[in-house]
CSV table of C-alpha atoms in Angstrom, one decimal:
chain,number,residue,atom,x,y,z
A,16,MET,CA,-34.6,-31.8,8.2
A,17,SER,CA,-31.4,-29.8,8.6
A,18,LYS,CA,-30.7,-26.8,6.5
A,19,PRO,CA,-27.9,-27.4,4.0
A,20,THR,CA,-24.7,-25.4,4.4
A,21,SER,CA,-21.2,-25.5,2.8
A,22,ILE,CA,-17.7,-26.2,4.1
A,23,LYS,CA,-14.6,-24.6,2.6
A,24,THR,CA,-11.8,-27.0,1.9
A,25,THR,CA,-9.0,-27.5,-0.6
A,26,GLU,CA,-9.7,-29.1,-4.0
A,27,ALA,CA,-7.5,-32.1,-3.0
A,28,VAL,CA,-9.6,-32.8,0.1
A,29,ARG,CA,-12.9,-32.4,-1.9
A,30,ASP,CA,-11.6,-34.8,-4.5
A,31,ARG,CA,-10.6,-37.3,-1.9
A,32,LEU,CA,-14.0,-37.1,-0.2
A,33,ARG,CA,-15.6,-37.6,-3.6
A,34,ILE,CA,-13.6,-40.7,-4.2
A,35,LEU,CA,-14.3,-42.1,-0.7
A,36,ALA,CA,-18.0,-41.4,-1.1
A,37,GLN,CA,-18.1,-43.1,-4.5
A,38,GLU,CA,-16.3,-46.1,-3.2
A,39,ARG,CA,-18.8,-46.5,-0.4
A,40,GLY,CA,-21.8,-45.8,-2.7
A,41,THR,CA,-22.8,-42.7,-0.8
A,42,THR,CA,-22.6,-38.9,-1.1
A,43,ILE,CA,-20.0,-36.6,0.4
A,44,THR,CA,-22.7,-35.2,2.7
A,45,ASP,CA,-23.6,-38.6,4.0
A,46,LEU,CA,-19.9,-39.5,4.4
A,47,LEU,CA,-19.3,-36.4,6.4
A,48,GLU,CA,-22.4,-37.0,8.5
A,49,ASP,CA,-21.2,-40.5,9.3
A,50,LEU,CA,-17.7,-39.2,10.2
A,51,ALA,CA,-19.1,-36.6,12.5
A,52,ALA,CA,-21.5,-39.0,14.2
A,53,GLY,CA,-18.8,-41.6,14.7
A,54,GLN,CA,-16.4,-39.4,16.5
A,55,LEU,CA,-16.5,-38.5,20.1
A,56,THR,CA,-15.9,-35.0,21.3
A,57,GLY,CA,-13.4,-34.4,24.1
A,58,ALA,CA,-16.2,-33.9,26.6
A,59,GLU,CA,-17.9,-37.2,25.5
A,60,ARG,CA,-14.6,-39.1,25.8
A,61,GLU,CA,-14.1,-37.7,29.3
A,62,GLN,CA,-17.6,-38.6,30.3
A,63,ARG,CA,-17.2,-42.2,29.0
A,64,ALA,CA,-13.9,-42.5,30.8
A,65,PHE,CA,-15.5,-41.3,34.0
A,66,GLU,CA,-18.3,-43.8,33.6
A,67,ALA,CA,-16.0,-46.6,32.8
A,68,ALA,CA,-13.8,-45.9,35.8
A,69,ARG,CA,-16.9,-45.8,38.1
A,70,GLU,CA,-18.1,-49.1,36.7
A,71,LEU,CA,-14.6,-50.6,37.5
A,72,GLY,CA,-14.6,-49.1,41.0
A,73,VAL,CA,-11.6,-46.8,40.1
A,74,ASP,CA,-11.3,-43.3,41.5
A,75,TYR,CA,-11.2,-41.0,38.5
A,76,ALA,CA,-8.4,-38.9,39.9
A,77,GLU,CA,-6.1,-36.6,37.9
A,78,GLN,CA,-3.5,-39.4,37.3
A,79,VAL,CA,-6.2,-41.6,35.8
A,80,GLN,CA,-7.4,-38.7,33.6
A,81,ARG,CA,-3.9,-38.1,32.3
A,82,ALA,CA,-3.5,-41.7,31.5
A,83,GLY,CA,-6.8,-41.8,29.7
A,84,ARG,CA,-5.9,-38.7,27.6
A,85,ALA,CA,-2.5,-40.2,26.8
A,86,ALA,CA,-4.2,-43.4,25.7
A,87,TRP,CA,-6.6,-41.5,23.4
A,88,GLU,CA,-3.6,-39.6,21.9
A,89,ARG,CA,-1.8,-42.9,21.1
A,90,ILE,CA,-5.0,-44.3,19.6
A,91,ARG,CA,-5.4,-41.2,17.3
A,92,ALA,CA,-1.7,-41.4,16.4
A,93,HIS,CA,-2.1,-45.0,15.3
A,94,GLN,CA,-5.3,-44.2,13.4
A,95,GLY,CA,-3.4,-41.5,11.5
A,96,HIS,CA,-0.7,-44.0,10.5
A,97,ALA,CA,-3.4,-46.3,9.2
A,98,ALA,CA,-4.6,-43.6,6.8
A,99,ALA,CA,-1.2,-43.0,5.3
């Protein structure tokens, strides 16, 4: 079992997290754990892109890496608009 800790944030963010957790029938802690577990780090995204390219028989050259990063940036931008 992990040792509890605290995260500093604004009251507005805390209140929004409380509402989101209540709507999902969970706690803020569980909501944050799900969020953290569901997001890939940059290194994880890069590794998955490398593996996908290998499976497709594509050379994972700098051009492909740039295109992959650009695609992830666009995906995140669209996700941000969905939250608005």
